[in-house]
PDB file of C-alpha atoms in Angstrom:
ATOM      1  CA  MET A 697       8.704 -11.632 -65.886  1.00 70.00           C
ATOM      2  CA  THR A 698       6.336  -8.743 -65.376  1.00 81.00           C
ATOM      3  CA  GLU A 699       3.417 -11.081 -64.350  1.00 85.00           C
ATOM      4  CA  ILE A 700       5.665 -12.916 -61.685  1.00 87.00           C
ATOM      5  CA  TRP A 701       6.936  -9.377 -60.685  1.00 89.00           C
ATOM      6  CA  ILE A 702       3.229  -7.952 -60.369  1.00 90.00           C
ATOM      7  CA  VAL A 703       1.967 -11.388 -58.788  1.00 90.00           C
ATOM      8  CA  GLY A 704       4.545 -11.333 -56.240  1.00 90.00           C
ATOM      9  CA  LEU A 705       4.207  -7.600 -55.570  1.00 91.00           C
ATOM     10  CA  ALA A 706       0.659  -8.833 -54.932  1.00 92.00           C
ATOM     11  CA  ALA A 707       0.987 -11.472 -52.697  1.00 93.00           C
ATOM     12  CA  LEU A 708       3.274  -9.503 -50.872  1.00 94.00           C
ATOM     13  CA  VAL A 709       1.107  -6.434 -50.374  1.00 94.00           C
ATOM     14  CA  GLY A 710      -1.487  -9.001 -49.603  1.00 94.00           C
ATOM     15  CA  VAL A 711       0.792 -10.515 -46.378  1.00 95.00           C
ATOM     16  CA  MET A 712       1.560  -7.071 -45.310  1.00 96.00           C
ATOM     17  CA  ILE A 713      -2.033  -5.702 -45.275  1.00 97.00           C
ATOM     18  CA  GLY A 714      -2.839  -9.275 -43.461  1.00 96.00           C
ATOM     19  CA  ALA A 715      -0.056  -8.816 -40.891  1.00 96.00           C
ATOM     20  CA  LEU A 716      -1.336  -4.999 -40.329  1.00 97.00           C
ATOM     21  CA  ILE A 717      -4.800  -6.654 -39.950  1.00 97.00           C
ATOM     22  CA  VAL A 718      -3.548  -9.032 -37.595  1.00 97.00           C
ATOM     23  CA  ILE A 719      -1.403  -6.364 -35.280  1.00 97.00           C
ATOM     24  CA  ILE A 720      -4.314  -4.472 -34.909  1.00 95.00           C
ATOM     25  CA  ALA A 721      -6.578  -7.024 -33.857  1.00 94.00           C
ATOM     26  CA  PHE A 722      -3.876  -8.516 -31.289  1.00 95.00           C
ATOM     27  CA  ASN A 723      -3.791  -4.603 -30.246  1.00 94.00           C
ATOM     28  CA  LEU A 724      -7.615  -4.368 -29.876  1.00 92.00           C
ATOM     29  CA  ARG A 725      -7.930  -7.656 -28.071  1.00 93.00           C
ATOM     30  CA  ILE A 726      -4.736  -6.787 -25.234  1.00 94.00           C
ATOM     31  CA  ARG A 727      -6.278  -3.747 -24.475  1.00 93.00           C
ATOM     32  CA  TYR A 728      -9.870  -5.211 -24.164  1.00 92.00           C
ATOM     33  CA  GLU A 729      -8.373  -7.699 -21.591  1.00 94.00           C
ATOM     34  CA  GLU A 730      -6.503  -5.090 -19.791  1.00 94.00           C
ATOM     35  CA  ARG A 731      -9.668  -2.450 -19.430  1.00 91.00           C
ATOM     36  CA  ARG A 732     -11.787  -5.723 -18.465  1.00 91.00           C
ATOM     37  CA  ASN A 733      -8.898  -6.521 -15.664  1.00 94.00           C
ATOM     38  CA  ILE A 734      -8.769  -2.989 -14.498  1.00 93.00           C
ATOM     39  CA  ARG A 735     -12.717  -3.127 -13.942  1.00 91.00           C
ATOM     40  CA  ARG A 736     -12.427  -6.453 -12.256  1.00 93.00           C
ATOM     41  CA  ARG A 737     -10.208  -5.346  -9.745  1.00 94.00           C
ATOM     42  CA  MET A 738     -12.317  -2.096  -9.419  1.00 92.00           C
ATOM     43  CA  LEU A 739     -15.735  -3.742  -8.999  1.00 92.00           C
ATOM     44  CA  GLU A 740     -13.612  -6.373  -6.462  1.00 93.00           C
ATOM     45  CA  HIS A 741     -12.360  -3.627  -4.907  1.00 93.00           C
ATOM     46  CA  LYS A 742     -15.672  -1.479  -4.045  1.00 92.00           C
ATOM     47  CA  THR A 743     -17.146  -5.073  -2.850  1.00 93.00           C
ATOM     48  CA  LYS A 744     -14.379  -5.071  -0.596  1.00 94.00           C
ATOM     49  CA  GLU A 745     -14.978  -1.633   0.653  1.00 93.00           C
ATOM     50  CA  ILE A 746     -18.719  -2.242   1.179  1.00 94.00           C
ATOM     51  CA  GLU A 747     -17.726  -5.577   3.189  1.00 94.00           C
ATOM     52  CA  THR A 748     -15.395  -3.854   5.425  1.00 94.00           C
ATOM     53  CA  VAL A 749     -17.360  -0.892   6.199  1.00 94.00           C
ATOM     54  CA  LEU A 750     -20.428  -3.244   7.079  1.00 94.00           C
ATOM     55  CA  LEU A 751     -18.364  -5.047   9.126  1.00 94.00           C
ATOM     56  CA  LEU A 752     -17.495  -1.956  10.797  1.00 94.00           C
ATOM     57  CA  ASN A 753     -20.783  -0.598  11.142  1.00 94.00           C
ATOM     58  CA  GLN A 754     -21.702  -4.222  12.582  1.00 94.00           C
ATOM     59  CA  LYS A 755     -19.587  -3.937  15.105  1.00 92.00           C
ATOM     60  CA  ILE A 756     -20.636  -0.409  15.921  1.00 92.00           C
ATOM     61  CA  GLN A 757     -24.202  -1.614  16.139  1.00 90.00           C
ATOM     62  CA  GLU A 758     -23.207  -4.384  18.768  1.00 88.00           C
ATOM     63  CA  VAL A 759     -21.525  -1.996  20.869  1.00 86.00           C
ATOM     64  CA  LEU A 760     -24.324   0.388  21.030  1.00 83.00           C
ATOM     65  CA  GLN A 761     -26.573  -2.927  21.681  1.00 83.00           C
ATOM     66  CA  LYS A 762     -24.854  -3.749  24.707  1.00 76.00           C
ATOM     67  CA  ARG A 763     -25.609  -2.176  28.071  1.00 62.00           C
ATOM     68  CA  ALA A 764     -23.234  -2.938  30.685  1.00 51.00           C
ATOM     69  CA  ALA A 765     -24.599  -4.856  33.234  1.00 52.00           C
ATOM     70  CA  THR A 766     -21.611  -4.685  35.786  1.00 48.00           C
ATOM     71  CA  MET A 767     -21.971  -1.078  35.841  1.00 53.00           C
ATOM     72  CA  SER A 768     -24.824  -0.915  38.324  1.00 55.00           C
ATOM     73  CA  SER A 769     -21.887   0.194  41.331  1.00 49.00           C
ATOM     74  CA  TYR A 770     -21.232   3.013  38.528  1.00 50.00           C
ATOM     75  CA  VAL A 771     -25.131   4.702  38.096  1.00 46.00           C
ATOM     76  CA  GLY A 772     -23.453   8.091  38.236  1.00 50.00           C
ATOM     77  CA  PHE A 773     -22.733   8.304  34.733  1.00 54.00           C
ATOM     78  CA  ASP A 774     -24.781   5.886  33.491  1.00 55.00           C
ATOM     79  CA  SER A 775     -27.781   7.034  31.487  1.00 63.00           C
ATOM     80  CA  LEU A 776     -29.449   6.319  28.543  1.00 67.00           C
ATOM     81  CA  ASP A 777     -26.927   8.110  26.287  1.00 71.00           C
ATOM     82  CA  ASP A 778     -24.148   6.849  27.700  1.00 75.00           C
ATOM     83  CA  VAL A 779     -22.154   4.146  26.153  1.00 78.00           C
ATOM     84  CA  TYR A 780     -20.016   1.117  27.804  1.00 79.00           C
ATOM     85  CA  ILE A 781     -17.548  -0.285  25.368  1.00 81.00           C
ATOM     86  CA  THR A 782     -15.295  -3.412  26.679  1.00 80.00           C
ATOM     87  CA  ILE A 783     -11.739  -3.513  26.196  1.00 80.00           C
ATOM     88  CA  ASP A 784     -12.060  -6.188  23.618  1.00 83.00           C
ATOM     89  CA  ASP A 785     -14.255  -4.415  21.450  1.00 85.00           C
ATOM     90  CA  TYR A 786     -12.335  -1.102  21.999  1.00 86.00           C
ATOM     91  CA  VAL A 787      -9.086  -3.052  20.649  1.00 87.00           C
ATOM     92  CA  PHE A 788     -11.051  -4.551  17.954  1.00 90.00           C
ATOM     93  CA  LEU A 789     -12.404  -1.312  17.044  1.00 90.00           C
ATOM     94  CA  GLN A 790      -9.233  -0.151  16.965  1.00 90.00           C
ATOM     95  CA  SER A 791      -7.186  -3.070  15.245  1.00 92.00           C
ATOM     96  CA  PHE A 792      -9.840  -3.441  12.795  1.00 93.00           C
ATOM     97  CA  THR A 793      -9.602  -0.015  11.593  1.00 92.00           C
ATOM     98  CA  ALA A 794      -5.787  -0.083  11.666  1.00 91.00           C
ATOM     99  CA  GLN A 795      -5.734  -3.510   9.229  1.00 92.00           C
ATOM    100  CA  ASN A 796      -8.555  -2.049   6.928  1.00 91.00           C
ATOM    101  CA  ASN A 797      -7.205   1.507   6.511  1.00 88.00           C
ATOM    102  CA  PHE A 798      -7.157   1.164   2.987  1.00 88.00           C
ATOM    103  CA  TYR A 799     -10.548   0.490   2.553  1.00 88.00           C
ATOM    104  CA  LEU A 800     -12.041   2.887   5.254  1.00 88.00           C
ATOM    105  CA  PRO A 801     -12.341   6.590   4.736  1.00 87.00           C
ATOM    106  CA  ASN A 802      -9.474   7.664   7.275  1.00 88.00           C
ATOM    107  CA  TYR A 803     -11.107  11.520   8.195  1.00 89.00           C
ATOM    108  CA  ILE A 804     -14.411   9.487   9.639  1.00 89.00           C
ATOM    109  CA  VAL A 805     -12.717   6.931  11.396  1.00 90.00           C
ATOM    110  CA  GLU A 806     -10.078   9.314  12.905  1.00 91.00           C
ATOM    111  CA  GLU A 807     -12.693  11.977  13.625  1.00 91.00           C
ATOM    112  CA  PHE A 808     -14.706   9.248  15.193  1.00 90.00           C
ATOM    113  CA  PHE A 809     -11.870   8.241  17.707  1.00 89.00           C
ATOM    114  CA  LYS A 810     -11.624  12.065  18.496  1.00 90.00           C
ATOM    115  CA  GLN A 811     -14.839  12.477  19.287  1.00 88.00           C
ATOM    116  CA  ILE A 812     -15.697   9.394  21.657  1.00 87.00           C
ATOM    117  CA  GLY A 813     -11.761   9.950  23.212  1.00 84.00           C
ATOM    118  CA  GLN A 814     -13.408  13.303  24.333  1.00 85.00           C
ATOM    119  CA  ARG A 815     -16.386  11.512  26.210  1.00 82.00           C
ATOM    120  CA  LYS A 816     -14.312   9.047  28.074  1.00 80.00           C
ATOM    121  CA  VAL A 817     -14.913   8.927  31.857  1.00 80.00           C
ATOM    122  CA  ILE A 818     -11.752   9.261  33.403  1.00 79.00           C
ATOM    123  CA  LEU A 819     -11.265   6.170  35.899  1.00 76.00           C
ATOM    124  CA  SER A 820      -8.667   4.492  38.086  1.00 78.00           C
ATOM    125  CA  PRO A 821      -7.172   1.583  36.246  1.00 77.00           C
ATOM    126  CA  GLU A 822      -8.248  -1.004  38.846  1.00 79.00           C
ATOM    127  CA  ASP A 823     -11.717   0.265  38.432  1.00 75.00           C
ATOM    128  CA  THR A 824     -11.383  -0.251  34.423  1.00 73.00           C
ATOM    129  CA  VAL A 825     -10.188  -3.487  34.955  1.00 75.00           C
ATOM    130  CA  ALA A 826     -12.823  -4.324  37.335  1.00 74.00           C
ATOM    131  CA  MET A 827     -15.468  -2.686  34.779  1.00 73.00           C
ATOM    132  CA  GLY A 828     -14.010  -4.684  32.121  1.00 73.00           C
ATOM    133  CA  GLY A 829     -13.961  -1.584  29.633  1.00 77.00           C
ATOM    134  CA  TYR A 830     -14.278   1.781  29.430  1.00 79.00           C
ATOM    135  CA  ALA A 831     -17.650   3.986  29.837  1.00 79.00           C
ATOM    136  CA  TYR A 832     -18.322   7.288  27.803  1.00 80.00           C
ATOM    137  CA  LYS A 833     -20.763   9.742  28.797  1.00 81.00           C
ATOM    138  CA  GLY A 834     -23.378  10.811  26.353  1.00 78.00           C
ATOM    139  CA  ALA A 835     -21.369   8.805  23.281  1.00 81.00           C
ATOM    140  CA  ARG A 836     -24.584   7.563  22.156  1.00 83.00           C
ATOM    141  CA  SER A 837     -25.024   9.881  19.872  1.00 85.00           C
ATOM    142  CA  VAL A 838     -21.211   9.587  18.270  1.00 87.00           C
ATOM    143  CA  LEU A 839     -21.692   6.032  17.579  1.00 89.00           C
ATOM    144  CA  GLU A 840     -25.163   6.859  15.997  1.00 90.00           C
ATOM    145  CA  GLU A 841     -23.741   9.499  13.858  1.00 91.00           C
ATOM    146  CA  PHE A 842     -20.966   7.433  13.039  1.00 92.00           C
ATOM    147  CA  SER A 843     -23.140   4.634  12.064  1.00 93.00           C
ATOM    148  CA  ALA A 844     -25.285   6.414   9.820  1.00 94.00           C
ATOM    149  CA  SER A 845     -22.006   8.026   8.426  1.00 94.00           C
ATOM    150  CA  LEU A 846     -20.467   4.136   7.246  1.00 93.00           C
ATOM    151  CA  LEU A 847     -24.108   3.609   6.147  1.00 94.00           C
ATOM    152  CA  SER A 848     -24.394   6.316   4.053  1.00 94.00           C
ATOM    153  CA  LEU A 849     -20.930   5.689   2.658  1.00 93.00           C
ATOM    154  CA  VAL A 850     -22.497   2.144   2.014  1.00 94.00           C
ATOM    155  CA  ASN A 851     -24.930   3.733  -0.155  1.00 94.00           C
ATOM    156  CA  GLU A 852     -22.639   5.942  -1.872  1.00 93.00           C
ATOM    157  CA  ARG A 853     -20.326   2.804  -2.632  1.00 92.00           C
ATOM    158  CA  LYS A 854     -23.291   0.703  -3.711  1.00 92.00           C
ATOM    159  CA  VAL A 855     -24.147   3.254  -6.268  1.00 92.00           C
ATOM    160  CA  GLN A 856     -20.439   3.783  -7.634  1.00 91.00           C
ATOM    161  CA  LEU A 857     -20.389  -0.329  -8.149  1.00 89.00           C
ATOM    162  CA  LYS A 858     -24.008  -0.770  -9.388  1.00 90.00           C
ATOM    163  CA  LYS A 859     -22.547   2.535 -11.956  1.00 90.00           C
ATOM    164  CA  LEU A 860     -19.278   0.415 -12.661  1.00 86.00           C
ATOM    165  CA  ALA A 861     -20.920  -2.687 -12.936  1.00 85.00           C
ATOM    166  CA  ASN A 862     -23.530  -1.205 -15.711  1.00 84.00           C
ATOM    167  CA  GLU A 863     -20.677   0.261 -17.938  1.00 80.00           C
ATOM    168  CA  GLU A 864     -20.277  -1.570 -20.945  1.00 78.00           C
ATOM    169  CA  LEU A 865     -16.629  -2.701 -22.469  1.00 73.00           C
ATOM    170  CA  THR A 866     -16.312  -2.607 -25.996  1.00 73.00           C
ATOM    171  CA  TYR A 867     -13.359  -3.556 -28.329  1.00 67.00           C
ATOM    172  CA  LEU A 868     -13.171  -0.165 -29.766  1.00 66.00           C
ATOM    173  CA  LYS A 869     -12.793   2.592 -27.046  1.00 63.00           C
TER     174      LYS A 869
END
């Protein structure tokens, strides 16, 4: 009879140890999957940040490349460092930054719009409509500085992305 109790007790202890091992392994696996999903979301977020900043920089570069063909009647403020932004481009910049404010650095964007707004040439609404856009006196340097800050931000994010992608995930951490 004592042998049956010993065998039964040994079997019970074996089942308990086996259950404990399964619980620990299951818990480790769940934590590993959670960390992997968090890392995947962070990688996606960094990638989306980089893509958004590059799209904004591309639009800024397009604006810098345009020279106003319709501004010949406004030669008084059309120098090499002046910038002409069509109404469509300006609305695109504002709506793009508003829609993607989660991925863009708010301080840099707000500072850009504040600086560019201070350089706007005040024209009558009829002149603005006739030109099809806005003229900014000496704003080329502001746009180039904004573009450079966006590119440095992209490089920063790429380093963070590479560091995050190279980070090894293990079960025991």
